[in-house]
GROMACS .gro file of C-alpha atoms in nm:
model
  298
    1UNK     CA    1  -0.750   0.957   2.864
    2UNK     CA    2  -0.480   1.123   2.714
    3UNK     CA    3  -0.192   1.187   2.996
    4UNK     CA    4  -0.193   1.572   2.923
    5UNK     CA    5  -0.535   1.660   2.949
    6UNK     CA    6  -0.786   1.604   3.221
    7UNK     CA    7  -1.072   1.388   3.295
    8UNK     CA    8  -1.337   1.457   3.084
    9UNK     CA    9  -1.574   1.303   3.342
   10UNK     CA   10  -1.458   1.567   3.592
   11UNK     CA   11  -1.555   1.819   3.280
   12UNK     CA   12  -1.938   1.637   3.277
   13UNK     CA   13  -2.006   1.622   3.675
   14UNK     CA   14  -1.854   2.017   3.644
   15UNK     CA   15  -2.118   2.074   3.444
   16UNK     CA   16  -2.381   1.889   3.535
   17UNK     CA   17  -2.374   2.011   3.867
   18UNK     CA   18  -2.380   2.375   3.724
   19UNK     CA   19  -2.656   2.320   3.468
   20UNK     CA   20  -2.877   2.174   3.796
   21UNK     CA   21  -2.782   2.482   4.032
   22UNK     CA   22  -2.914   2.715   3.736
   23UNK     CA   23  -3.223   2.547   3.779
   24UNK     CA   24  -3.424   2.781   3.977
   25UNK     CA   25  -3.634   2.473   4.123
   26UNK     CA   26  -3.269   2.330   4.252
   27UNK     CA   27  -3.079   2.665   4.300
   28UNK     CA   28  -3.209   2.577   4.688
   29UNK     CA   29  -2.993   2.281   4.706
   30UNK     CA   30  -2.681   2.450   4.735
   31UNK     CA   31  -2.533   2.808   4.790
   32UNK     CA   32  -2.353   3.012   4.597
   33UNK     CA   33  -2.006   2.893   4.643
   34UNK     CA   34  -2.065   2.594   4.464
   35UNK     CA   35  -2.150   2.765   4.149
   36UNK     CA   36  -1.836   3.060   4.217
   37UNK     CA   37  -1.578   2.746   4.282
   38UNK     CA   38  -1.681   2.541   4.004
   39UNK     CA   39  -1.692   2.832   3.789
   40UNK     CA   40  -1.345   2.947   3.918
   41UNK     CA   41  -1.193   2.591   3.779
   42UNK     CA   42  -1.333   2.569   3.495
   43UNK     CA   43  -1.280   2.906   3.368
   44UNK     CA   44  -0.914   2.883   3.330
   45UNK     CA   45  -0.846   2.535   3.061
   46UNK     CA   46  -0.955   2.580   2.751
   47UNK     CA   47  -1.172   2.265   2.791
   48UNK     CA   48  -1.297   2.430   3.081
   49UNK     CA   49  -1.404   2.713   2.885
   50UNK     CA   50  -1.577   2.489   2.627
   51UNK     CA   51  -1.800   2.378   2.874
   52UNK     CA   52  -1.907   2.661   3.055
   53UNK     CA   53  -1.999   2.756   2.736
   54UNK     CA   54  -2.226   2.522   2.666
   55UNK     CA   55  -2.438   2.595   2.960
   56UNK     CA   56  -2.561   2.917   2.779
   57UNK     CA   57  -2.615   2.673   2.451
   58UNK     CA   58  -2.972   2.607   2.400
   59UNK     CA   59  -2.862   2.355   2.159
   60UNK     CA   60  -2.653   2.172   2.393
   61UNK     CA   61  -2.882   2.160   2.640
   62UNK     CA   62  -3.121   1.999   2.467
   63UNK     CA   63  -2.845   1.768   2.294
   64UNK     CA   64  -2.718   1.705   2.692
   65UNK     CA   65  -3.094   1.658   2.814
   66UNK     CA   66  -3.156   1.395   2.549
   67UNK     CA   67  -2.838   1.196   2.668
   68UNK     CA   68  -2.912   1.210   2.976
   69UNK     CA   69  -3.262   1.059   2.918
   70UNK     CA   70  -3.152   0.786   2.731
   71UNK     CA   71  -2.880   0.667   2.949
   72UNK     CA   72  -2.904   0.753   3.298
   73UNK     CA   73  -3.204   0.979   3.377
   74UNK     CA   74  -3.152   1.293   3.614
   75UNK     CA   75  -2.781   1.195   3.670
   76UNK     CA   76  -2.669   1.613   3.670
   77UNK     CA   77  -2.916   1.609   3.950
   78UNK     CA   78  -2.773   1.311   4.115
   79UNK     CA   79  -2.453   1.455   4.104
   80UNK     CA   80  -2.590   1.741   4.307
   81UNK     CA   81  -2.754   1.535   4.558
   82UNK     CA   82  -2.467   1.332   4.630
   83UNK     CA   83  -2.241   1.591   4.672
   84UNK     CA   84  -2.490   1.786   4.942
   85UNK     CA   85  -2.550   1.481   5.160
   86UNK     CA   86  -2.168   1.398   5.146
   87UNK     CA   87  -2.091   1.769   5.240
   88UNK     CA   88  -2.344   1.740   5.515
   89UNK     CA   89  -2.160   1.470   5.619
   90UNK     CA   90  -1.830   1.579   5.636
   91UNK     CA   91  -1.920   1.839   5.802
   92UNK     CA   92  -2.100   1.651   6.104
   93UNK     CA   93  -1.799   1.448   6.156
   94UNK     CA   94  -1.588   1.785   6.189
   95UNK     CA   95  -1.820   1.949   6.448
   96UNK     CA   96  -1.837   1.650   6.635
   97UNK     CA   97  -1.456   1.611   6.655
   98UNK     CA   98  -1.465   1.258   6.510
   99UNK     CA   99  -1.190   1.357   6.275
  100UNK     CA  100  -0.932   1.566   6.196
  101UNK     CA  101  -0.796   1.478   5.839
  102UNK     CA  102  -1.010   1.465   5.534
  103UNK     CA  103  -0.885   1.280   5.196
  104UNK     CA  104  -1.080   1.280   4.827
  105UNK     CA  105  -0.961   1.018   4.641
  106UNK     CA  106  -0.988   1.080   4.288
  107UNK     CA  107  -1.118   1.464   4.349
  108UNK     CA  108  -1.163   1.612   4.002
  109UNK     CA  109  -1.322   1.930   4.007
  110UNK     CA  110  -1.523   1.869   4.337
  111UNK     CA  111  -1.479   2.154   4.531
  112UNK     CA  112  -1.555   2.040   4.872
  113UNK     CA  113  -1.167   2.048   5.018
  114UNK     CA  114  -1.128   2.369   4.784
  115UNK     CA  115  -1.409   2.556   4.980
  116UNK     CA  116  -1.402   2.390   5.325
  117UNK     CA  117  -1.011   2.431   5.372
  118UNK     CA  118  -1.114   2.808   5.451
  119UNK     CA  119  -1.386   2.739   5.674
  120UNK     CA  120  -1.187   2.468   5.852
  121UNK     CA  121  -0.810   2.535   5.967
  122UNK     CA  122  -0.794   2.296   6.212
  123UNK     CA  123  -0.878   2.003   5.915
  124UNK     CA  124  -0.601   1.857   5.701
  125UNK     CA  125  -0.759   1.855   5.345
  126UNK     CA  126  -0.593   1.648   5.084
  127UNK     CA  127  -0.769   1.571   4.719
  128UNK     CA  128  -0.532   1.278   4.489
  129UNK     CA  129  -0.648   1.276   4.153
  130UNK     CA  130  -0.476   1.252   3.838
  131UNK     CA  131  -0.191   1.473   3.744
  132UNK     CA  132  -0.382   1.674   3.407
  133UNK     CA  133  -0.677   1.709   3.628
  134UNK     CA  134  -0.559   1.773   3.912
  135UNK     CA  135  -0.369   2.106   3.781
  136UNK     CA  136  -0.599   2.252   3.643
  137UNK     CA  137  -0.768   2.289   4.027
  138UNK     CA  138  -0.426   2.386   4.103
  139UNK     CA  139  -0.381   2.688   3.842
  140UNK     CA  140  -0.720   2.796   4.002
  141UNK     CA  141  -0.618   2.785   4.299
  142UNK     CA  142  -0.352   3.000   4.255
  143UNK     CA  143  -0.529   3.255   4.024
  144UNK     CA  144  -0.878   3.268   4.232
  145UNK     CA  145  -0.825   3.185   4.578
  146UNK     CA  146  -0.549   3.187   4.844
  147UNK     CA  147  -0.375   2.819   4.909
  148UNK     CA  148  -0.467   2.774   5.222
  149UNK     CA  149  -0.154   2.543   5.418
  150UNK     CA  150  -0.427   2.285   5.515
  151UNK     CA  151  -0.521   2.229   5.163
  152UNK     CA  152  -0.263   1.967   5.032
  153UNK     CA  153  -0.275   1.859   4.622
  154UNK     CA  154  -0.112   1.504   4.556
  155UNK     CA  155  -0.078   1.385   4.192
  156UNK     CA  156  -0.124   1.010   4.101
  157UNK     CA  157  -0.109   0.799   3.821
  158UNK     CA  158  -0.267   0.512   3.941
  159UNK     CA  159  -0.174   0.323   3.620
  160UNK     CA  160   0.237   0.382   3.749
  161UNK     CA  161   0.225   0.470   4.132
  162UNK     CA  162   0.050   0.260   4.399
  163UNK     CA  163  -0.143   0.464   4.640
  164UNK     CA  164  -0.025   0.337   4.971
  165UNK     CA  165   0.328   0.379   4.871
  166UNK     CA  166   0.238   0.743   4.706
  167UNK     CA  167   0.037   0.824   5.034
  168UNK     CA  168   0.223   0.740   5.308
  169UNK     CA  169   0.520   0.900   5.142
  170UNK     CA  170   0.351   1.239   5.135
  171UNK     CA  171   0.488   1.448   5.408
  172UNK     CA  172   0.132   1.634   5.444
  173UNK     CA  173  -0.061   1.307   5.496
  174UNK     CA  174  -0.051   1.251   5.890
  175UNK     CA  175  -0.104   0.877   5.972
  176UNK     CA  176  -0.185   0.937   6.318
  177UNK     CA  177  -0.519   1.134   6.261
  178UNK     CA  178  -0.869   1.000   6.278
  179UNK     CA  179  -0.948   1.000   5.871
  180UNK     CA  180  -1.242   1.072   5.647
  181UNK     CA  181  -1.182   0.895   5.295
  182UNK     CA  182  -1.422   0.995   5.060
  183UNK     CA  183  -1.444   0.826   4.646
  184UNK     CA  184  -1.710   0.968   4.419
  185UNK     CA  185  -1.759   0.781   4.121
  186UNK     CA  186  -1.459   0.522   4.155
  187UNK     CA  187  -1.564   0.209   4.312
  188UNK     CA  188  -1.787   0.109   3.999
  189UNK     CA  189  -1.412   0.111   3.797
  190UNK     CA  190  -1.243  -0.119   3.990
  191UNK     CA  191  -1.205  -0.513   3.962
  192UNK     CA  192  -1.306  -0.670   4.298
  193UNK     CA  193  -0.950  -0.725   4.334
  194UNK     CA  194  -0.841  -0.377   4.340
  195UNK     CA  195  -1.130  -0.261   4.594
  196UNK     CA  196  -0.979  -0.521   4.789
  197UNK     CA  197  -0.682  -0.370   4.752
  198UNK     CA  198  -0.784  -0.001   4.840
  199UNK     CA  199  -1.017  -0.125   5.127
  200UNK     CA  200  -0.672  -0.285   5.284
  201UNK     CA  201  -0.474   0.053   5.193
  202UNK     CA  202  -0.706   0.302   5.376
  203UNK     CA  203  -0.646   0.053   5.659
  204UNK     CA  204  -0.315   0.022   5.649
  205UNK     CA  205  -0.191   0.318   5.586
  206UNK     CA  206  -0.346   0.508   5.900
  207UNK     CA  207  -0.302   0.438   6.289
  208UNK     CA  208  -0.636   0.602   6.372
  209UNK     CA  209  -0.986   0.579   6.302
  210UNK     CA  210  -1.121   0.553   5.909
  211UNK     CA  211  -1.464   0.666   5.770
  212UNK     CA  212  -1.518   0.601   5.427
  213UNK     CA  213  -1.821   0.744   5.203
  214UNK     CA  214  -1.806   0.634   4.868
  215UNK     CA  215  -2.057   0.553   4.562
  216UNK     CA  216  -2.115   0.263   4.446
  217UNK     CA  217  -2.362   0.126   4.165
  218UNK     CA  218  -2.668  -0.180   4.149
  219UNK     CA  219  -2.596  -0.398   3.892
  220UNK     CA  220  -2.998  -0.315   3.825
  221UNK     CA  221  -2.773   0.022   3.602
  222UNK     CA  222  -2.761  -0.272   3.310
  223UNK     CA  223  -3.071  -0.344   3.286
  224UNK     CA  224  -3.287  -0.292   2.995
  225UNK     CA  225  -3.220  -0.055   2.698
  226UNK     CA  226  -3.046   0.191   2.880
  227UNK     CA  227  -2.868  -0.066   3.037
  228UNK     CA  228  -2.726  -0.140   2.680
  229UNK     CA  229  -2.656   0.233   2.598
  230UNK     CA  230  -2.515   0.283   2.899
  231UNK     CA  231  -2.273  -0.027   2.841
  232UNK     CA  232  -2.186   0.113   2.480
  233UNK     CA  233  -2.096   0.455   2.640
  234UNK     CA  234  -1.891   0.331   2.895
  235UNK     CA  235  -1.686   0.149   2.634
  236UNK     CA  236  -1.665   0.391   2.373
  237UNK     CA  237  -1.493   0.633   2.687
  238UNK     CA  238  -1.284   0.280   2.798
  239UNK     CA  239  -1.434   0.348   3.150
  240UNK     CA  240  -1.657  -0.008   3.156
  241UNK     CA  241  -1.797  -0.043   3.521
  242UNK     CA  242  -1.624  -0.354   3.635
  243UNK     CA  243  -1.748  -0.380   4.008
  244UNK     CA  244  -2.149  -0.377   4.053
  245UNK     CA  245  -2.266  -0.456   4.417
  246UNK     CA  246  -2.615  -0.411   4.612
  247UNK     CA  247  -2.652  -0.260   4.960
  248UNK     CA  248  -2.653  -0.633   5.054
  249UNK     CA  249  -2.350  -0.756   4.834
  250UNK     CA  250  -2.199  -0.518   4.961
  251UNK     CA  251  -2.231  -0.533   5.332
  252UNK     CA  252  -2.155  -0.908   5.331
  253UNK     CA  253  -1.835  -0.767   5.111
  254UNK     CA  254  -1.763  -0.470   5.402
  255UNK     CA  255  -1.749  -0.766   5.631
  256UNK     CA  256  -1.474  -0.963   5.516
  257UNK     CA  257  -1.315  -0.654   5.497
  258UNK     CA  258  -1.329  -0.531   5.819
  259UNK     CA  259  -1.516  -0.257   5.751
  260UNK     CA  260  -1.909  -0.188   5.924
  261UNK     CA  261  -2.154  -0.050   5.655
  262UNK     CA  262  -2.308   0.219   5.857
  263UNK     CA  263  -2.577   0.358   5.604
  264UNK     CA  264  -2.663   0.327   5.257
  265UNK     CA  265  -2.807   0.674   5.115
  266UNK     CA  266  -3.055   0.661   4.823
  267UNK     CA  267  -3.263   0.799   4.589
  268UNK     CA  268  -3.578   0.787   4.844
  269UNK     CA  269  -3.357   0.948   5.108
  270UNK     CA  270  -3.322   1.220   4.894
  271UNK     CA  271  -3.651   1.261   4.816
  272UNK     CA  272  -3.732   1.285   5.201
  273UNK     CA  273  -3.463   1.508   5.312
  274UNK     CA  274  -3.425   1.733   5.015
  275UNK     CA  275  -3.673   1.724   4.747
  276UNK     CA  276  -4.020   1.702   4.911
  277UNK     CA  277  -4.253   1.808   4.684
  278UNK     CA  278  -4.027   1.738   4.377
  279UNK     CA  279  -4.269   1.499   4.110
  280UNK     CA  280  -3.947   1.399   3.888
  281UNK     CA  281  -3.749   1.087   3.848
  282UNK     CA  282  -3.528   1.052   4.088
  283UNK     CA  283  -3.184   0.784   3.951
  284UNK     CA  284  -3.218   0.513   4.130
  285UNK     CA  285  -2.856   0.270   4.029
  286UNK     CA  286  -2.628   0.480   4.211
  287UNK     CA  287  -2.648   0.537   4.638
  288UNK     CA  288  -2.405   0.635   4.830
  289UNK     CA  289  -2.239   0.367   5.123
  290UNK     CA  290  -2.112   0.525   5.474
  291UNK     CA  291  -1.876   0.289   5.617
  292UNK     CA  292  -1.594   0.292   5.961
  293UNK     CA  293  -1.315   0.065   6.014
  294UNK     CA  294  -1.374  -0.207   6.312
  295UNK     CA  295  -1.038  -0.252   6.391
  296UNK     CA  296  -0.918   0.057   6.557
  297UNK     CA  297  -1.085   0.291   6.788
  298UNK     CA  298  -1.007   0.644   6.826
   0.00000   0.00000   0.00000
């Protein structure tokens, strides 16, 4: 990634998420403001532009579609499915006063904080992401929506700047509030060593209760053919996942941490709660953990 441009995997979530909402069969999933938001980001970087355009692209979509097939089937809708139950969630911990401070760690052009800032005042939102990425939510923020004072943008490099120091430094972060961390897409990235590390920071760096939803990835994602594609992907983008855990890996890994694994959220969870009747594949590497700190109490 070059320092002055964004993430191009926040470009291909953007999208993917917007070529599944067009999707008449998945349009249900979501409402409008998901579409108007990540429209309203996109629209204003020329890279942005490039791939809005390609949702009207026949070509592309077919070029996207194919892929998709051949390296991680139904991901776009993945993306969508993750994002709903982790809204969902978010929410129920805000109406059941459990916290009072949400923080996306590595944000890109997720547009939870971005929409729920309005509908929540009393919730201190802040998204850290990269600096390239992160202004170009900024610039739409200030051209599409009003900055609400609850919605709080912090820029970090993680390849200079440590997070803990970068965190606890910024004057909107409150340490004293009962936190929801939330990392889509990150975990996977990291040497064991530094999820270690950010397990111990979201600790340390609050007095109150922590929640933390994040993704994380099977090491059954390597498997096979796709498995190889996948692998040769990853490494021709230099973003190789490092750290591949089961729901059981991972629990016994929670432990030593401190940390309770509350749920694990999957592929046949969404089929229950979401998609029904729906006879397509479902991806199956990625699930999503739900996990509290067990060494403070509110």
């Amino acid at each position: 990634m070059k320092e002055s441009q964004a993430s191009q995997t926040a470009y291909i979530v953007a999208r993917g998420v917007l070529s599944t909402i067009k999707n008449p069969e998945f349009l249900k999933l979501v409402d409008n403001n998901w579409a108007t938001a990540y429209t309203e980001i996109l629209s204003l970087s020329s890279g942005g532009q490039k791939y809005l355009q390609q949702l009207d692209s026949s070509v592309h979509k077919k070029v996207q579609s194919l892929l998709e097939w051949a390296i991680l089937p139904s991901v776009s809708l993945h993306y969508v499915l993750r994002k709903k139950y982790i809204e969902e969630y978010c929410r129920r911990l805000i109406d059941q006063k459990l916290i009072t401070q949400v923080v996306n760690l590595g944000a890109g052009f997720d547009t939870l904080a971005y929409r729920l800032s309005s509908e929540y005042p009393q919730i201190n939102f802040i998204e850290i992401d990269y600096p390239a990425t992160q202004q170009e939510k900024l610039l739409a923020l200030q051209n599409h929506r009003q900055f609400n004072k609850n919605l709080h943008l912090l820029p970090v490099d993680f390849t200079h700047q440590n997070l803990e120091s970068e965190l606890s430094q910024f004057q909107a972060f409150d340490t004293n509030e009962a936190t929801l961390f939330i990392s889509e897409g990150v975990i996977m990235y990291l040497k064991e060593t530094e999820a270690i590390s950010l397990f111990n920071t979201l600790k340390t760096v609050t007095k109150n209760k922590v929640f933390f939803i994040f993704t994380a990835a099977s090491p059954t994602v390597e498997h096979g053919l796709r498995g190889f594609l996948l692998k040769q992907y990853l490494k021709s983008k230099n973003e190789p996942f490092l750290w591949l855990q089961t729901p059981n890996e991972l629990k016994s890994f929670l432990t030593t941490q401190n940390y309770m694994l509350q749920d694990v959220i999957n592929a046949q969870y969404f089929k229950k709660h979401y998609l029904p009747l729906y006879q397509g594949y479902l991806q199956q590497n990625e699930y999503i953990a739900i996990t509290e700190n067990i060494e403070k109490d509110t």
